[in-house]
């Protein structure tokens, strides 16, 4: 069983690049650090309170089942994962590594609080190496994209073709989605990694 790893729909922190990688981080290729201006520099704008509190209030939040998200508020409720920017906390990376993940290139990052200028060094830019060809194209939603295909989120995963990969991007996809094994998903939940959304692909895939 695999999960799509992404961010929740409600953004709490806004991230902006100052100095970012010259090459794409969704193609599965190793970045040549000799040609990069390291460390990468990103700023983040983090609110003191969860913005949903100001919009809805506590009572409404509890009624619609988002109270768990508000538990992330406090002295430090900064997300530990930013999918689009390929940023994660060192804590999250340690959880992945302890699960056996060995295909992530770690790139140095200075993560700067835009309001206080505090520089955090407990985050990294991550690069997932290698692409996995595991989509059943004949049974999936795709569209031509030049000589390749763009894949919809609901495309079917063939578990027999993943070779037990713990974290990967799919070769056919141009959406840059990240998929993780259920063992990894369980570990991320156990360690309360903030800012992740785990979407089970059971409804998309047909087990062998």
PDB file of C-alpha atoms in Angstrom:
ATOM      1  CA  UNK A   1       0.000   0.000   0.000  1.00  0.00           C
ATOM      2  CA  UNK A   2       1.294   3.438  -0.949  1.00  0.00           C
ATOM      3  CA  UNK A   3       0.354   6.968   0.021  1.00  0.00           C
ATOM      4  CA  UNK A   4       0.663  10.237  -1.837  1.00  0.00           C
ATOM      5  CA  UNK A   5       2.713  12.595   0.363  1.00  0.00           C
ATOM      6  CA  UNK A   6       1.672  16.234   0.070  1.00  0.00           C
ATOM      7  CA  UNK A   7       0.780  19.317   2.099  1.00  0.00           C
ATOM      8  CA  UNK A   8      -2.626  20.048   3.633  1.00  0.00           C
ATOM      9  CA  UNK A   9      -4.904  22.328   1.658  1.00  0.00           C
ATOM     10  CA  UNK A  10      -4.869  25.085   4.291  1.00  0.00           C
ATOM     11  CA  UNK A  11      -1.536  26.895   4.099  1.00  0.00           C
ATOM     12  CA  UNK A  12      -0.142  28.253   7.347  1.00  0.00           C
ATOM     13  CA  UNK A  13       3.309  29.323   6.174  1.00  0.00           C
ATOM     14  CA  UNK A  14       4.417  31.036   2.980  1.00  0.00           C
ATOM     15  CA  UNK A  15       7.857  30.209   1.586  1.00  0.00           C
ATOM     16  CA  UNK A  16       9.848  32.219  -0.953  1.00  0.00           C
ATOM     17  CA  UNK A  17      13.122  31.336  -2.629  1.00  0.00           C
ATOM     18  CA  UNK A  18      16.080  33.734  -2.575  1.00  0.00           C
ATOM     19  CA  UNK A  19      18.662  31.337  -3.934  1.00  0.00           C
ATOM     20  CA  UNK A  20      17.413  28.023  -5.288  1.00  0.00           C
ATOM     21  CA  UNK A  21      18.699  25.061  -7.268  1.00  0.00           C
ATOM     22  CA  UNK A  22      19.510  25.626 -10.936  1.00  0.00           C
ATOM     23  CA  UNK A  23      18.251  22.182 -11.936  1.00  0.00           C
ATOM     24  CA  UNK A  24      14.836  20.614 -11.418  1.00  0.00           C
ATOM     25  CA  UNK A  25      14.322  18.608  -8.242  1.00  0.00           C
ATOM     26  CA  UNK A  26      11.513  16.450  -9.638  1.00  0.00           C
ATOM     27  CA  UNK A  27      13.453  14.631 -12.368  1.00  0.00           C
ATOM     28  CA  UNK A  28      15.216  12.147 -10.127  1.00  0.00           C
ATOM     29  CA  UNK A  29      18.691  13.313 -11.139  1.00  0.00           C
ATOM     30  CA  UNK A  30      21.487  13.983  -8.675  1.00  0.00           C
ATOM     31  CA  UNK A  31      22.378  17.653  -8.309  1.00  0.00           C
ATOM     32  CA  UNK A  32      26.046  18.437  -8.969  1.00  0.00           C
ATOM     33  CA  UNK A  33      26.871  20.530  -5.910  1.00  0.00           C
ATOM     34  CA  UNK A  34      30.077  21.827  -7.501  1.00  0.00           C
ATOM     35  CA  UNK A  35      27.956  23.933  -9.840  1.00  0.00           C
ATOM     36  CA  UNK A  36      25.509  25.176  -7.209  1.00  0.00           C
ATOM     37  CA  UNK A  37      25.684  28.279  -5.048  1.00  0.00           C
ATOM     38  CA  UNK A  38      25.233  26.663  -1.638  1.00  0.00           C
ATOM     39  CA  UNK A  39      23.587  26.844   0.778  1.00  0.00           C
ATOM     40  CA  UNK A  40      20.199  27.523  -0.742  1.00  0.00           C
ATOM     41  CA  UNK A  41      18.345  30.384   0.906  1.00  0.00           C
ATOM     42  CA  UNK A  42      14.589  30.531   1.471  1.00  0.00           C
ATOM     43  CA  UNK A  43      12.478  32.832   3.601  1.00  0.00           C
ATOM     44  CA  UNK A  44       9.269  31.912   5.370  1.00  0.00           C
ATOM     45  CA  UNK A  45       6.445  34.023   6.773  1.00  0.00           C
ATOM     46  CA  UNK A  46       4.883  32.251   9.716  1.00  0.00           C
ATOM     47  CA  UNK A  47       1.786  33.631  11.489  1.00  0.00           C
ATOM     48  CA  UNK A  48       1.680  33.768  15.288  1.00  0.00           C
ATOM     49  CA  UNK A  49      -1.692  32.001  15.271  1.00  0.00           C
ATOM     50  CA  UNK A  50      -3.243  29.536  12.894  1.00  0.00           C
ATOM     51  CA  UNK A  51      -5.081  31.620  10.237  1.00  0.00           C
ATOM     52  CA  UNK A  52      -8.123  29.336  10.437  1.00  0.00           C
ATOM     53  CA  UNK A  53      -8.723  30.576  13.980  1.00  0.00           C
ATOM     54  CA  UNK A  54      -9.219  34.096  12.723  1.00  0.00           C
ATOM     55  CA  UNK A  55     -11.460  32.979   9.865  1.00  0.00           C
ATOM     56  CA  UNK A  56     -13.678  30.378  11.559  1.00  0.00           C
ATOM     57  CA  UNK A  57     -13.193  30.412  15.310  1.00  0.00           C
ATOM     58  CA  UNK A  58     -12.693  27.473  17.671  1.00  0.00           C
ATOM     59  CA  UNK A  59     -16.289  26.190  17.665  1.00  0.00           C
ATOM     60  CA  UNK A  60     -16.498  25.923  13.880  1.00  0.00           C
ATOM     61  CA  UNK A  61     -13.037  24.360  13.677  1.00  0.00           C
ATOM     62  CA  UNK A  62     -14.076  21.581  16.048  1.00  0.00           C
ATOM     63  CA  UNK A  63     -17.370  20.959  14.230  1.00  0.00           C
ATOM     64  CA  UNK A  64     -15.677  20.363  10.884  1.00  0.00           C
ATOM     65  CA  UNK A  65     -12.974  18.148  12.383  1.00  0.00           C
ATOM     66  CA  UNK A  66      -9.888  20.337  11.992  1.00  0.00           C
ATOM     67  CA  UNK A  67      -9.049  20.672  15.669  1.00  0.00           C
ATOM     68  CA  UNK A  68      -6.084  18.312  15.215  1.00  0.00           C
ATOM     69  CA  UNK A  69      -4.522  20.786  12.806  1.00  0.00           C
ATOM     70  CA  UNK A  70      -4.731  23.522  15.420  1.00  0.00           C
ATOM     71  CA  UNK A  71      -2.739  21.414  17.851  1.00  0.00           C
ATOM     72  CA  UNK A  72       0.267  22.296  15.708  1.00  0.00           C
ATOM     73  CA  UNK A  73      -0.006  25.883  16.929  1.00  0.00           C
ATOM     74  CA  UNK A  74       2.175  27.034  19.774  1.00  0.00           C
ATOM     75  CA  UNK A  75       5.702  28.310  20.216  1.00  0.00           C
ATOM     76  CA  UNK A  76       6.794  26.563  17.031  1.00  0.00           C
ATOM     77  CA  UNK A  77       4.127  25.302  14.628  1.00  0.00           C
ATOM     78  CA  UNK A  78       6.221  25.686  11.486  1.00  0.00           C
ATOM     79  CA  UNK A  79       5.534  22.904   9.012  1.00  0.00           C
ATOM     80  CA  UNK A  80       8.248  20.291   8.632  1.00  0.00           C
ATOM     81  CA  UNK A  81       7.539  19.571   4.964  1.00  0.00           C
ATOM     82  CA  UNK A  82       7.032  21.836   1.959  1.00  0.00           C
ATOM     83  CA  UNK A  83       6.316  19.713  -1.104  1.00  0.00           C
ATOM     84  CA  UNK A  84       6.564  22.341  -3.842  1.00  0.00           C
ATOM     85  CA  UNK A  85       9.840  23.805  -2.559  1.00  0.00           C
ATOM     86  CA  UNK A  86      11.344  20.355  -1.773  1.00  0.00           C
ATOM     87  CA  UNK A  87      12.092  21.357   1.813  1.00  0.00           C
ATOM     88  CA  UNK A  88      11.838  19.188   4.921  1.00  0.00           C
ATOM     89  CA  UNK A  89      13.030  19.335   8.502  1.00  0.00           C
ATOM     90  CA  UNK A  90      16.062  17.341   9.575  1.00  0.00           C
ATOM     91  CA  UNK A  91      13.729  15.585  12.003  1.00  0.00           C
ATOM     92  CA  UNK A  92      11.577  14.362   9.110  1.00  0.00           C
ATOM     93  CA  UNK A  93      14.659  13.302   7.164  1.00  0.00           C
ATOM     94  CA  UNK A  94      15.878  11.304  10.165  1.00  0.00           C
ATOM     95  CA  UNK A  95      12.539   9.495  10.335  1.00  0.00           C
ATOM     96  CA  UNK A  96      12.805   8.618   6.633  1.00  0.00           C
ATOM     97  CA  UNK A  97      16.397   7.450   7.011  1.00  0.00           C
ATOM     98  CA  UNK A  98      15.520   5.305  10.035  1.00  0.00           C
ATOM     99  CA  UNK A  99      12.838   3.632   7.899  1.00  0.00           C
ATOM    100  CA  UNK A 100      15.519   2.619   5.391  1.00  0.00           C
ATOM    101  CA  UNK A 101      15.104   5.405   2.831  1.00  0.00           C
ATOM    102  CA  UNK A 102      18.453   5.774   1.050  1.00  0.00           C
ATOM    103  CA  UNK A 103      17.616   7.633  -2.157  1.00  0.00           C
ATOM    104  CA  UNK A 104      17.466  11.232  -0.937  1.00  0.00           C
ATOM    105  CA  UNK A 105      20.188  13.739  -1.732  1.00  0.00           C
ATOM    106  CA  UNK A 106      20.519  16.240   1.118  1.00  0.00           C
ATOM    107  CA  UNK A 107      21.296  19.826   0.130  1.00  0.00           C
ATOM    108  CA  UNK A 108      22.106  22.588   2.674  1.00  0.00           C
ATOM    109  CA  UNK A 109      19.532  25.266   3.406  1.00  0.00           C
ATOM    110  CA  UNK A 110      19.330  28.521   5.313  1.00  0.00           C
ATOM    111  CA  UNK A 111      15.684  28.962   6.275  1.00  0.00           C
ATOM    112  CA  UNK A 112      15.082  32.556   7.310  1.00  0.00           C
ATOM    113  CA  UNK A 113      12.116  33.892   9.261  1.00  0.00           C
ATOM    114  CA  UNK A 114      11.020  36.868   7.197  1.00  0.00           C
ATOM    115  CA  UNK A 115       9.713  38.735  10.242  1.00  0.00           C
ATOM    116  CA  UNK A 116      12.556  38.167  12.727  1.00  0.00           C
ATOM    117  CA  UNK A 117      15.502  37.333  10.402  1.00  0.00           C
ATOM    118  CA  UNK A 118      16.159  34.245  12.526  1.00  0.00           C
ATOM    119  CA  UNK A 119      18.090  31.684  10.481  1.00  0.00           C
ATOM    120  CA  UNK A 120      17.064  28.078  10.979  1.00  0.00           C
ATOM    121  CA  UNK A 121      19.562  25.394  10.073  1.00  0.00           C
ATOM    122  CA  UNK A 122      17.385  22.432  11.021  1.00  0.00           C
ATOM    123  CA  UNK A 123      15.858  22.175   7.545  1.00  0.00           C
ATOM    124  CA  UNK A 124      17.216  20.799   4.267  1.00  0.00           C
ATOM    125  CA  UNK A 125      16.428  20.861   0.568  1.00  0.00           C
ATOM    126  CA  UNK A 126      15.734  17.286  -0.502  1.00  0.00           C
ATOM    127  CA  UNK A 127      16.173  15.621  -3.863  1.00  0.00           C
ATOM    128  CA  UNK A 128      14.553  12.207  -4.376  1.00  0.00           C
ATOM    129  CA  UNK A 129      16.888  10.243  -6.660  1.00  0.00           C
ATOM    130  CA  UNK A 130      15.602   7.955  -9.376  1.00  0.00           C
ATOM    131  CA  UNK A 131      12.172   7.649 -10.949  1.00  0.00           C
ATOM    132  CA  UNK A 132       9.965   4.571 -10.731  1.00  0.00           C
ATOM    133  CA  UNK A 133       7.951   3.328 -13.684  1.00  0.00           C
ATOM    134  CA  UNK A 134       4.946   1.768 -11.972  1.00  0.00           C
ATOM    135  CA  UNK A 135       1.870   3.290 -13.614  1.00  0.00           C
ATOM    136  CA  UNK A 136      -0.647   1.177 -15.500  1.00  0.00           C
ATOM    137  CA  UNK A 137      -1.056   3.537 -18.439  1.00  0.00           C
ATOM    138  CA  UNK A 138      -3.819   1.495 -20.046  1.00  0.00           C
ATOM    139  CA  UNK A 139      -5.934   1.900 -16.905  1.00  0.00           C
ATOM    140  CA  UNK A 140      -4.921   5.414 -15.879  1.00  0.00           C
ATOM    141  CA  UNK A 141      -5.855   8.972 -16.655  1.00  0.00           C
ATOM    142  CA  UNK A 142      -3.161  10.562 -18.808  1.00  0.00           C
ATOM    143  CA  UNK A 143      -2.818  13.209 -21.481  1.00  0.00           C
ATOM    144  CA  UNK A 144      -0.139  13.565 -24.184  1.00  0.00           C
ATOM    145  CA  UNK A 145       2.642  15.955 -23.162  1.00  0.00           C
ATOM    146  CA  UNK A 146       5.028  16.302 -26.091  1.00  0.00           C
ATOM    147  CA  UNK A 147       6.627  12.889 -26.498  1.00  0.00           C
ATOM    148  CA  UNK A 148       5.645  11.968 -22.957  1.00  0.00           C
ATOM    149  CA  UNK A 149       2.536  11.943 -20.803  1.00  0.00           C
ATOM    150  CA  UNK A 150       1.104  14.046 -18.013  1.00  0.00           C
ATOM    151  CA  UNK A 151      -0.411  11.865 -15.334  1.00  0.00           C
ATOM    152  CA  UNK A 152      -3.462  12.586 -13.226  1.00  0.00           C
ATOM    153  CA  UNK A 153      -3.315  11.991  -9.478  1.00  0.00           C
ATOM    154  CA  UNK A 154      -5.647   9.001  -9.689  1.00  0.00           C
ATOM    155  CA  UNK A 155      -3.440   6.979 -12.017  1.00  0.00           C
ATOM    156  CA  UNK A 156      -3.085   3.380 -10.919  1.00  0.00           C
ATOM    157  CA  UNK A 157       0.078   2.132  -9.211  1.00  0.00           C
ATOM    158  CA  UNK A 158       1.213  -1.397  -9.971  1.00  0.00           C
ATOM    159  CA  UNK A 159       2.835  -2.543  -6.667  1.00  0.00           C
ATOM    160  CA  UNK A 160       4.747  -5.287  -8.486  1.00  0.00           C
ATOM    161  CA  UNK A 161       6.669  -2.629 -10.405  1.00  0.00           C
ATOM    162  CA  UNK A 162       7.783  -0.502  -7.450  1.00  0.00           C
ATOM    163  CA  UNK A 163      10.369  -3.086  -6.288  1.00  0.00           C
ATOM    164  CA  UNK A 164       9.496  -2.217  -2.720  1.00  0.00           C
ATOM    165  CA  UNK A 165      10.530   1.437  -3.065  1.00  0.00           C
ATOM    166  CA  UNK A 166       9.985   3.377   0.158  1.00  0.00           C
ATOM    167  CA  UNK A 167       9.778   6.850  -1.402  1.00  0.00           C
ATOM    168  CA  UNK A 168       9.678   7.796  -5.074  1.00  0.00           C
ATOM    169  CA  UNK A 169       8.354   9.920  -7.868  1.00  0.00           C
ATOM    170  CA  UNK A 170       6.752   8.174 -10.817  1.00  0.00           C
ATOM    171  CA  UNK A 171       8.602   8.155 -14.129  1.00  0.00           C
ATOM    172  CA  UNK A 172       5.574   8.969 -16.249  1.00  0.00           C
ATOM    173  CA  UNK A 173       4.408  11.826 -14.048  1.00  0.00           C
ATOM    174  CA  UNK A 174       5.056  15.457 -14.865  1.00  0.00           C
ATOM    175  CA  UNK A 175       3.157  16.582 -11.793  1.00  0.00           C
ATOM    176  CA  UNK A 176       6.072  15.882  -9.474  1.00  0.00           C
ATOM    177  CA  UNK A 177       4.018  13.904  -6.955  1.00  0.00           C
ATOM    178  CA  UNK A 178       5.727  11.991  -4.121  1.00  0.00           C
ATOM    179  CA  UNK A 179       4.677   8.504  -3.055  1.00  0.00           C
ATOM    180  CA  UNK A 180       5.696   6.647   0.091  1.00  0.00           C
ATOM    181  CA  UNK A 181       5.321   3.097   1.389  1.00  0.00           C
ATOM    182  CA  UNK A 182       2.849   2.562   4.224  1.00  0.00           C
ATOM    183  CA  UNK A 183       5.762   1.755   6.570  1.00  0.00           C
ATOM    184  CA  UNK A 184       7.111   5.252   6.011  1.00  0.00           C
ATOM    185  CA  UNK A 185       3.649   6.806   6.333  1.00  0.00           C
ATOM    186  CA  UNK A 186       3.132   5.095   9.684  1.00  0.00           C
ATOM    187  CA  UNK A 187       6.495   6.358  10.948  1.00  0.00           C
ATOM    188  CA  UNK A 188       5.749   9.952   9.913  1.00  0.00           C
ATOM    189  CA  UNK A 189       2.421   9.802  11.746  1.00  0.00           C
ATOM    190  CA  UNK A 190       4.024   8.221  14.809  1.00  0.00           C
ATOM    191  CA  UNK A 191       6.568  11.051  15.047  1.00  0.00           C
ATOM    192  CA  UNK A 192       3.903  13.733  14.522  1.00  0.00           C
ATOM    193  CA  UNK A 193       5.596  15.346  11.537  1.00  0.00           C
ATOM    194  CA  UNK A 194       3.816  18.670  10.991  1.00  0.00           C
ATOM    195  CA  UNK A 195       2.449  19.857   7.651  1.00  0.00           C
ATOM    196  CA  UNK A 196       1.989  16.517   5.883  1.00  0.00           C
ATOM    197  CA  UNK A 197      -1.094  15.067   4.255  1.00  0.00           C
ATOM    198  CA  UNK A 198      -1.128  11.334   3.485  1.00  0.00           C
ATOM    199  CA  UNK A 199      -3.612  10.282   0.803  1.00  0.00           C
ATOM    200  CA  UNK A 200      -4.013   6.485   0.552  1.00  0.00           C
ATOM    201  CA  UNK A 201      -3.807   5.215  -3.018  1.00  0.00           C
ATOM    202  CA  UNK A 202      -5.963   2.181  -2.283  1.00  0.00           C
ATOM    203  CA  UNK A 203      -8.779   3.606  -4.359  1.00  0.00           C
ATOM    204  CA  UNK A 204      -6.356   4.108  -7.248  1.00  0.00           C
ATOM    205  CA  UNK A 205      -4.407   0.871  -7.228  1.00  0.00           C
ATOM    206  CA  UNK A 206      -5.240  -2.762  -7.704  1.00  0.00           C
ATOM    207  CA  UNK A 207      -3.277  -5.024  -5.447  1.00  0.00           C
ATOM    208  CA  UNK A 208      -1.745  -8.121  -7.091  1.00  0.00           C
TER     209      UNK A 208
END
